Coordinates of C-alpha atoms in Angstrom, one line a residue:
X4 CA -0.2 0.3 0.0
X5 CA 1.5 3.2 -0.8
X6 CA 1.4 6.0 1.6
X7 CA 0.1 9.5 0.7
X8 CA 2.8 11.8 -0.1
X9 CA 0.7 14.5 1.2
X10 CA 1.0 12.7 4.6
X11 CA 4.8 11.8 3.8
X12 CA 6.4 15.1 3.4
X13 CA 5.3 16.0 7.1
X14 CA 6.4 13.2 8.7
X15 CA 10.0 13.6 7.0
X16 CA 10.0 17.3 7.9
X17 CA 9.1 16.3 11.7
X18 CA 12.0 14.2 11.8
X19 CA 14.4 16.4 10.8
X20 CA 13.6 19.0 12.7
X21 CA 13.4 16.8 15.9
X22 CA 16.7 15.5 15.3
X23 CA 18.1 19.1 14.8
X24 CA 16.5 20.3 17.9
X25 CA 18.2 17.4 19.7
X26 CA 21.5 18.6 18.1
X27 CA 21.4 22.1 20.2
X28 CA 21.1 20.7 23.5
X29 CA 24.5 19.4 23.4
X30 CA 27.9 21.8 23.1
X31 CA 28.1 22.8 19.8
X32 CA 31.7 24.4 20.1
X33 CA 35.2 23.2 22.4
X34 CA 35.3 25.3 25.4
X35 CA 38.9 26.7 24.3
X36 CA 40.7 29.3 27.3
X37 CA 41.4 32.6 25.1
X38 CA 42.5 36.2 26.0
X39 CA 40.6 38.9 24.9
X40 CA 43.2 40.8 23.2
X41 CA 42.4 41.9 19.6
X42 CA 45.2 43.1 17.7
X43 CA 44.9 46.8 17.0
X44 CA 47.6 47.9 14.7
X45 CA 49.3 46.6 11.7
X46 CA 52.2 45.6 13.7
X47 CA 50.7 42.5 15.2
X48 CA 50.2 43.6 18.8
X49 CA 47.8 44.8 21.1
X50 CA 47.8 48.4 22.2
X51 CA 46.7 48.9 25.8
X52 CA 46.6 52.4 27.7
X53 CA 47.5 52.9 31.4
X54 CA 47.2 56.0 33.5
X55 CA 50.6 56.6 34.8
X56 CA 51.0 57.1 38.6
X57 CA 54.7 57.8 39.4
X58 CA 54.0 56.6 42.9
X59 CA 51.4 54.4 42.8
X60 CA 50.7 50.5 40.8
X61 CA 48.2 51.0 38.0
X62 CA 46.0 47.6 37.4
X63 CA 45.0 46.9 33.6
X64 CA 42.5 44.0 33.6
X65 CA 42.9 41.4 31.1
X66 CA 39.6 39.2 30.0
X67 CA 40.1 35.4 29.8
X68 CA 37.1 33.7 27.9
X69 CA 35.9 30.3 27.6
X70 CA 34.2 29.9 24.4
X71 CA 31.5 27.8 23.5
X72 CA 27.4 27.9 23.3
X73 CA 26.6 26.8 26.3
X74 CA 27.6 28.3 30.0
X75 CA 31.0 26.6 31.4
X76 CA 30.0 24.1 34.1
X77 CA 33.5 23.6 35.6
X78 CA 36.0 25.6 37.8
X79 CA 39.1 26.1 35.6
X80 CA 42.4 27.3 37.0
X81 CA 44.2 28.7 33.8
X82 CA 47.9 28.9 33.9
X83 CA 49.5 32.1 32.6
X84 CA 52.9 32.8 31.7
X85 CA 55.3 35.3 29.8
X86 CA 56.2 34.0 26.4
X87 CA 59.5 36.1 24.9
X88 CA 59.6 33.4 22.0
X89 CA 56.5 34.7 20.4
X90 CA 57.6 38.3 20.7
X91 CA 60.8 37.3 19.0
X92 CA 59.4 35.6 16.2
X93 CA 57.5 38.8 15.5
X94 CA 60.0 41.2 15.7
X95 CA 62.0 38.9 13.0
X96 CA 58.8 38.4 10.7
X97 CA 58.0 42.1 11.1
X98 CA 61.5 43.7 11.0
X99 CA 64.1 41.5 10.0
X100 CA 67.4 42.7 10.8
X101 CA 66.0 46.2 11.9
X102 CA 66.6 45.5 15.8
X103 CA 65.8 49.5 16.2
X104 CA 62.4 48.8 15.2
X105 CA 62.1 45.8 17.6
X106 CA 59.6 45.4 20.3
X107 CA 61.1 45.3 23.9
X108 CA 60.2 42.6 26.5
X109 CA 58.7 44.7 29.1
X110 CA 60.9 44.6 32.4
X111 CA 60.1 43.1 35.1
X112 CA 60.4 45.7 37.7
X113 CA 57.3 47.5 35.6
X114 CA 54.5 44.8 36.0
X115 CA 53.4 42.1 38.1
X116 CA 50.6 39.6 37.2
X117 CA 49.3 36.1 39.0
X118 CA 50.5 33.0 37.1
X119 CA 47.2 31.4 37.8
X120 CA 43.4 32.9 37.4
X121 CA 40.3 31.0 38.4
X122 CA 37.4 31.0 35.9
X123 CA 34.6 29.6 38.0
X124 CA 31.7 27.1 37.0
X125 CA 28.9 28.8 35.5
X126 CA 30.8 31.5 34.2
X127 CA 32.4 32.3 30.4
X128 CA 35.0 35.0 31.8
X129 CA 37.6 36.0 34.1
X130 CA 39.8 38.7 34.8
X131 CA 43.8 38.8 35.0
X132 CA 44.8 41.8 37.3
X133 CA 47.9 43.1 35.5
X134 CA 49.5 45.5 38.1
X135 CA 52.0 48.3 36.6
X136 CA 54.6 50.5 38.3
X137 CA 56.0 52.5 35.2
X138 CA 58.2 55.3 36.8
X139 CA 61.1 56.1 35.2
X140 CA 60.1 54.2 31.9
X141 CA 61.8 55.1 28.8
X142 CA 59.1 55.6 26.4
X143 CA 62.0 55.6 23.5
X144 CA 61.5 51.8 23.6
X145 CA 58.3 50.2 22.2
X146 CA 57.8 48.2 25.3
X147 CA 55.4 44.7 25.3
X148 CA 54.6 42.2 27.7
X149 CA 54.0 39.1 26.0
X150 CA 51.8 36.5 27.6
X151 CA 50.7 33.3 26.6
X152 CA 48.1 30.3 28.0
X153 CA 49.9 27.6 29.0
X154 CA 49.2 24.0 28.3
X155 CA 46.9 21.8 31.2
X156 CA 45.2 18.4 31.2
X157 CA 41.8 20.5 33.0
X158 CA 41.3 22.6 29.7
X159 CA 42.4 23.3 26.1
X160 CA 44.1 26.4 25.1
X161 CA 42.6 28.2 21.9
X162 CA 44.7 26.7 19.2
X163 CA 44.8 30.2 17.3
X164 CA 47.9 31.8 18.0
X165 CA 46.3 35.2 18.2
X166 CA 43.7 33.9 20.7
X167 CA 45.7 32.2 22.8
X168 CA 48.9 34.6 23.0
X169 CA 48.8 38.7 23.9
X170 CA 51.4 40.8 22.8
X171 CA 50.4 43.8 24.9
X172 CA 52.2 47.2 23.6
X173 CA 52.4 49.3 27.0
X174 CA 51.0 52.7 26.1
X175 CA 51.3 55.2 29.5
X176 CA 49.0 58.2 29.4
X177 CA 48.9 61.1 31.3
X178 CA 46.4 64.1 30.9
X179 CA 48.8 65.8 28.0
X180 CA 50.3 62.6 26.3
X181 CA 48.9 61.0 23.0
X182 CA 48.9 62.0 19.2
X183 CA 48.9 65.4 18.3
X184 CA 47.6 66.7 14.7
X185 CA 50.2 68.4 13.5
X186 CA 49.4 70.3 10.4
X187 CA 49.8 73.4 12.1
X188 CA 53.4 72.8 13.2
X189 CA 56.1 74.0 10.3
X190 CA 59.8 72.5 10.1
X191 CA 62.2 74.6 7.6
X192 CA 65.6 73.9 6.9
X193 CA 68.1 76.9 8.0
X194 CA 68.8 78.8 4.4
X195 CA 65.3 77.3 2.9
X196 CA 62.8 79.2 4.7
X197 CA 60.8 80.5 1.9
X198 CA 60.3 76.6 0.7
X199 CA 57.5 74.7 1.3
X200 CA 57.8 73.5 4.8
X201 CA 58.0 69.9 6.3
X202 CA 54.5 69.1 8.0
X203 CA 53.7 66.1 9.4
X204 CA 49.5 65.1 10.0
X205 CA 50.5 63.4 13.0
X206 CA 53.2 64.0 16.1
X207 CA 53.4 61.2 18.8
X208 CA 53.6 62.3 22.4
X209 CA 55.0 59.6 25.1
X210 CA 54.7 60.2 29.1
X211 CA 58.0 61.4 31.4
X212 CA 55.4 61.8 34.2
X213 CA 52.3 62.8 35.2
X214 CA 52.9 66.7 34.3
X215 CA 55.6 66.2 31.5
X216 CA 55.9 64.8 27.8
X217 CA 58.2 64.5 25.2
X218 CA 58.2 64.5 21.5
X219 CA 60.6 63.9 18.8
X220 CA 62.1 67.0 17.3
X221 CA 61.0 68.5 13.6
X222 CA 60.1 65.5 11.5
X223 CA 62.0 62.8 13.4
X224 CA 59.8 59.8 15.0
X225 CA 60.3 56.6 15.6
X226 CA 61.8 55.1 12.5
X227 CA 65.0 56.9 13.4
X228 CA 67.6 54.9 15.0
X229 CA 69.0 57.9 16.6
X230 CA 65.6 59.0 17.9
X231 CA 66.4 58.8 21.5
X232 CA 68.8 61.9 20.7
X233 CA 66.1 64.1 19.5
X234 CA 64.0 63.8 22.8
X235 CA 62.3 67.7 23.3
X236 CA 60.2 67.7 27.0
X237 CA 57.6 69.5 27.3
X238 CA 56.2 70.1 30.9
X239 CA 52.8 71.7 32.0
X240 CA 52.3 74.0 34.8
X241 CA 48.7 73.4 35.1
X242 CA 47.9 76.9 34.5
X243 CA 48.6 77.5 30.8
X244 CA 52.3 77.5 30.7
X245 CA 54.5 74.8 29.1
X246 CA 58.4 74.8 29.2
X247 CA 60.3 72.9 26.4
X248 CA 63.9 71.4 27.4
X249 CA 66.3 68.7 26.2
X250 CA 69.0 66.4 27.8
X251 CA 71.2 66.4 24.8
X252 CA 73.4 69.9 24.4
X253 CA 74.5 68.5 20.9
X254 CA 70.9 69.2 19.4
X255 CA 71.9 73.1 20.2
X256 CA 68.5 73.3 21.4
X257 CA 66.7 77.1 21.1
X258 CA 63.5 78.4 22.2
X259 CA 62.6 81.7 20.7
X260 CA 59.1 82.1 22.4
X261 CA 57.2 81.4 25.3
X262 CA 54.6 78.8 24.6
X263 CA 51.2 77.9 26.3
X264 CA 48.4 75.8 26.2
X265 CA 44.6 75.9 26.3
X266 CA 42.2 73.3 27.0
X267 CA 38.2 73.4 25.4
X268 CA 35.8 71.3 25.8
X269 CA 32.5 70.4 23.3
X270 CA 29.8 68.1 23.3
X271 CA 29.2 65.6 20.3
X272 CA 26.0 66.8 18.6
X273 CA 25.1 63.6 17.2
X274 CA 26.2 61.3 20.6
X275 CA 25.5 63.7 23.7
X276 CA 27.3 61.8 25.7
X277 CA 30.6 62.1 24.0
X278 CA 32.8 65.2 25.2
X279 CA 35.4 66.2 22.8
X280 CA 38.2 67.8 25.2
X281 CA 41.1 69.9 22.7
X282 CA 44.4 70.6 24.3
X283 CA 46.1 73.4 22.0
X284 CA 50.0 73.9 22.6
X285 CA 50.5 77.7 21.0
X286 CA 53.6 79.6 20.3
X287 CA 55.7 77.1 19.6
X288 CA 59.2 78.0 18.1
X289 CA 62.7 76.4 18.4
X290 CA 65.3 75.7 16.4
X291 CA 68.0 72.3 16.5
X292 CA 70.5 70.7 14.5
X293 CA 70.3 67.2 13.4
X294 CA 73.7 66.3 14.0
X295 CA 73.9 62.5 12.9
X296 CA 72.0 62.5 9.5
X297 CA 74.9 63.6 7.7
X298 CA 78.3 62.6 9.3
X299 CA 80.2 65.6 10.8
X300 CA 77.5 67.9 9.2
X301 CA 74.9 69.9 11.5
X302 CA 71.8 70.3 9.4
X303 CA 69.8 73.1 11.4
X304 CA 65.9 73.8 11.5
X305 CA 63.5 75.9 12.7
X306 CA 60.0 74.4 13.9
X307 CA 57.2 76.7 14.4
X308 CA 53.2 76.8 14.9
X309 CA 50.7 74.8 17.1
X310 CA 49.8 71.3 18.1
X311 CA 46.2 70.1 18.9
X312 CA 45.2 67.0 21.0
X313 CA 42.1 65.7 20.8
X314 CA 40.4 63.0 23.5
X315 CA 37.1 61.8 23.3
X316 CA 35.7 61.0 26.4
X317 CA 32.6 58.5 27.1
X318 CA 30.6 60.6 30.2
X319 CA 28.6 57.5 30.8
X320 CA 31.3 55.4 32.1
X321 CA 32.5 56.9 35.6
X322 CA 35.7 55.5 35.4
X323 CA 37.9 58.1 33.9
X324 CA 40.7 55.8 32.6
X325 CA 38.2 53.5 30.8
X326 CA 36.0 56.3 29.1
X327 CA 38.8 57.5 26.8
X328 CA 38.0 56.6 23.7
X329 CA 41.1 55.5 21.9

């Protein structure tokens, strides 16, 4: 006897859907353990931003995640360790023999973190508290803290490198540090004042202490092997005054005007919770000598204009360190 096809089709569909529903009662993915440390630039590292406090530690919380479609049902003790080998591999793959470009492993005196982190049953995340004490750190180097999730029979680290590893590039910040717009700052070579000036779209600054930053003179940046010889320190007095200084007399550095700074704020028109804070350094006017580009020849430059730093702050977040949108 042949079954009516109109009845057969619903029966088949019912069997298929019942089978699918049964599958969803089981775990669909492996419960891999991963860092939440997405790569934030083209050089394969994760930028993290740490409020600079000379005499106090600052804690950065790095998330650990248990993957899967269901809630984690077991207590897990995750082992975290340094991973200098991955940092060494990254440096060579990215920069080959240009060791002046290499990221440097952060010195142990500047940080501490627990070697074991607990993820409780019923939770899919936990936080690693990394304590930083960054007094006197030399930001002419590109510091990275390389971490890895170690193997253990009780869990499986994520097999994908970018989830099992965390290469944290350290960016301490104060109220004045960050990447300034340099379009209003002009650099001209002595004797060529009437020629088109050198203008950089961005000028990165680095923390010295709570009130002082440094940036590199003229058009010098991180790409110069001898960059540390051309630091210019800018100290903010809290009342609108800025003092420039250097620690290298061979630069023949000279300030021609007294600089000042202003801070203005404006709420975003589209996102009313977002505050734009603009810090402008005015009356920048100095000269210096580039004495290493050409052996035994001093190339003199005049730099003048202004710099503008914009910070965007999410006022819905109470923690000042977390509200900055980098």
